[in-house]
Coordinates of C-alpha atoms in Angstrom, one line a residue:
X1 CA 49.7 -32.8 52.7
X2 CA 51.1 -30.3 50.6
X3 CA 47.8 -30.2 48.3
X4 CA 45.6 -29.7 51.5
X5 CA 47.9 -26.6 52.5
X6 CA 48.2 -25.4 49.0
X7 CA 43.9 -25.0 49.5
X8 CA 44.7 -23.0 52.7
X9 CA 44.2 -25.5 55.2
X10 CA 46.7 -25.8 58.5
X11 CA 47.2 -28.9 59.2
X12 CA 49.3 -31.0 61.2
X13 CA 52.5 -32.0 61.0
X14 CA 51.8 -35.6 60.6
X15 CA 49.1 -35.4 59.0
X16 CA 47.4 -37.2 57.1
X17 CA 46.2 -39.6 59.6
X18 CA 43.0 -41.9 60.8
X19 CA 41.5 -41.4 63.8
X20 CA 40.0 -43.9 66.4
X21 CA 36.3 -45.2 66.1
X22 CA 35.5 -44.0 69.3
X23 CA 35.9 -40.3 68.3
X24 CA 32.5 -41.2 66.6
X25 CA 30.5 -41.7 70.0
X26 CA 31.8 -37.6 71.1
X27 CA 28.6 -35.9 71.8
X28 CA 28.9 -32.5 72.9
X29 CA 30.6 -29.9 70.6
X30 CA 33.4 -29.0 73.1
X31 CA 34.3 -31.9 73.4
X32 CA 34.8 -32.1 69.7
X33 CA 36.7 -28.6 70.0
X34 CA 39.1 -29.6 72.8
X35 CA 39.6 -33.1 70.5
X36 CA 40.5 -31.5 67.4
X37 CA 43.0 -29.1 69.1
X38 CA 44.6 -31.8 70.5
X39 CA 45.2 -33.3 67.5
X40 CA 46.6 -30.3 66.1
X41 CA 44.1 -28.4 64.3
X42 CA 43.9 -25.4 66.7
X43 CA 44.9 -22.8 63.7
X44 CA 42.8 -24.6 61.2
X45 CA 39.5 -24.1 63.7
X46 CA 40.4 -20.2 64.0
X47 CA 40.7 -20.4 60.1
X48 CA 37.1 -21.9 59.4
X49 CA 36.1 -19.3 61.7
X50 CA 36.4 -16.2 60.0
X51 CA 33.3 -14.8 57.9
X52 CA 33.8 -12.5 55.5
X53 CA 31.4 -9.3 54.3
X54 CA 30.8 -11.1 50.3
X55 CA 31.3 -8.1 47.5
X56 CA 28.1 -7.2 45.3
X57 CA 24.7 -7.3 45.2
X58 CA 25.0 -10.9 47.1
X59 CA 24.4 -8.5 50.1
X60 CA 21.2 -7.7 49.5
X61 CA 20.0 -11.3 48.0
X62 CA 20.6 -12.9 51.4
X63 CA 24.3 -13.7 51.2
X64 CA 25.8 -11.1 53.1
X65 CA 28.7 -13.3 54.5
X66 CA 31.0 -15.5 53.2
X67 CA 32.3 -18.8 55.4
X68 CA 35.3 -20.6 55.0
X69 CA 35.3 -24.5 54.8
X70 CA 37.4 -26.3 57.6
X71 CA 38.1 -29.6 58.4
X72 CA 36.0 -32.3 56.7
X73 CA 35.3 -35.7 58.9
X74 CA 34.0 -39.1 57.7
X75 CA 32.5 -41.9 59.7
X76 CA 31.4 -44.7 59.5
X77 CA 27.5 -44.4 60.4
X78 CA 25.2 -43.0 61.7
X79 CA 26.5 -41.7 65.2
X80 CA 26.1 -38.5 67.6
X81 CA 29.2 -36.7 66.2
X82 CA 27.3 -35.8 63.4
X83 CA 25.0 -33.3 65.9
X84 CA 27.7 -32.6 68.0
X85 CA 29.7 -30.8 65.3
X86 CA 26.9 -29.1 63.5
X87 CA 28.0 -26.0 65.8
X88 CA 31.5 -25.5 65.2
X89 CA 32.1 -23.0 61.7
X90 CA 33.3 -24.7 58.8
X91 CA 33.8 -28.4 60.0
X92 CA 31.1 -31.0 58.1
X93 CA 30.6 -34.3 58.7
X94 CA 29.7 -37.2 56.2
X95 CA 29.0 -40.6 55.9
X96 CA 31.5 -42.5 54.1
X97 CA 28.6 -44.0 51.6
X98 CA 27.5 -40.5 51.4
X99 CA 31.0 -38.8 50.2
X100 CA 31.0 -36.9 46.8
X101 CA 32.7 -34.2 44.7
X102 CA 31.1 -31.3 46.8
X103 CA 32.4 -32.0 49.7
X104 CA 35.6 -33.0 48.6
X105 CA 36.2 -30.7 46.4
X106 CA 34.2 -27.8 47.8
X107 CA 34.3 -25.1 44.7
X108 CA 36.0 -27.6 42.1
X109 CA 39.0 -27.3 44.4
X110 CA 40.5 -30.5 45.0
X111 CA 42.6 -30.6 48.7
X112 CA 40.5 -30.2 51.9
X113 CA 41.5 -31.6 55.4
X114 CA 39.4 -34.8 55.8
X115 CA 39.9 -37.0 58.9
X116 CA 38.7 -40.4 59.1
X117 CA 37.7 -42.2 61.4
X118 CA 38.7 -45.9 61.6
X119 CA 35.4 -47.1 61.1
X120 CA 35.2 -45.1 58.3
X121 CA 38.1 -47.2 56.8
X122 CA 37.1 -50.3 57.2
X123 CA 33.2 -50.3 55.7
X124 CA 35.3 -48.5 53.0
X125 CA 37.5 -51.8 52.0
X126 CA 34.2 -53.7 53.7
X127 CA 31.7 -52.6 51.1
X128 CA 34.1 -51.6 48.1
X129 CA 32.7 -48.4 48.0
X130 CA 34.0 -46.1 45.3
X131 CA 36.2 -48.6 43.6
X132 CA 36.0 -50.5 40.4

């Protein structure tokens, strides 16, 4: 927790935790708002939600505004959370056999919220992905 809040995240008090499986069948984006405030990530939604004006010539090249990265979630497959949280600023959401440095580590900063989900977990220890 405390390398997830060093990043600038606000999390939870008890974080970090799994979440149910059936958070993965959620399919309109409020839904996914009103959920993730419940589970305490109100201040971390209103964080991801900021953009910023970038300094430089990034302006004129198309980059005029910097976003902040939020709250990453992994599930297990393929499900309609995935379009159901395209809309909310910041927040991505992965497949576990898709997971990699980038979007752990967005900027070679190690620390970003991640939830998963319990399905996540389990094809995790089911397919013994990213272990020796």
């Amino acid at each position: 927790r405390a390398l997830v809040e060093r990043r600038g995240h606000h999390t939870p008090q008890e974080y970090p935790f799994a979440i149910d499986a059936s958070f993965e069948h959620l399919s309109k984006t409020k839904d996914v708002e009103n959920a993730l405030g419940a589970l305490g990530f109100t201040e971390e939604l209103e964080r991801s939600a900021k953009k910023k004006v970038r300094a430089g010539l990034g302006k004129m090249r198309g980059r005029r505004y910097r976003k902040r990265k939020g709250i990453l979630i992994v599930i297990g497959e393929s499900c309609p959370l995935e379009k159901a949280a395209q809309n909310i600023p910041g927040i991505d959401v992965v497949m576990v056999n898709a997971l990699n440095a980038h979007v752990l580590a967005p900027g070679a900063m190690p620390g970003r919220a991640t939830v998963w989900t319990t399905k996540a977990l389990d094809s995790l220890e089911k397919n013994k992905l990213f272990t020796n």
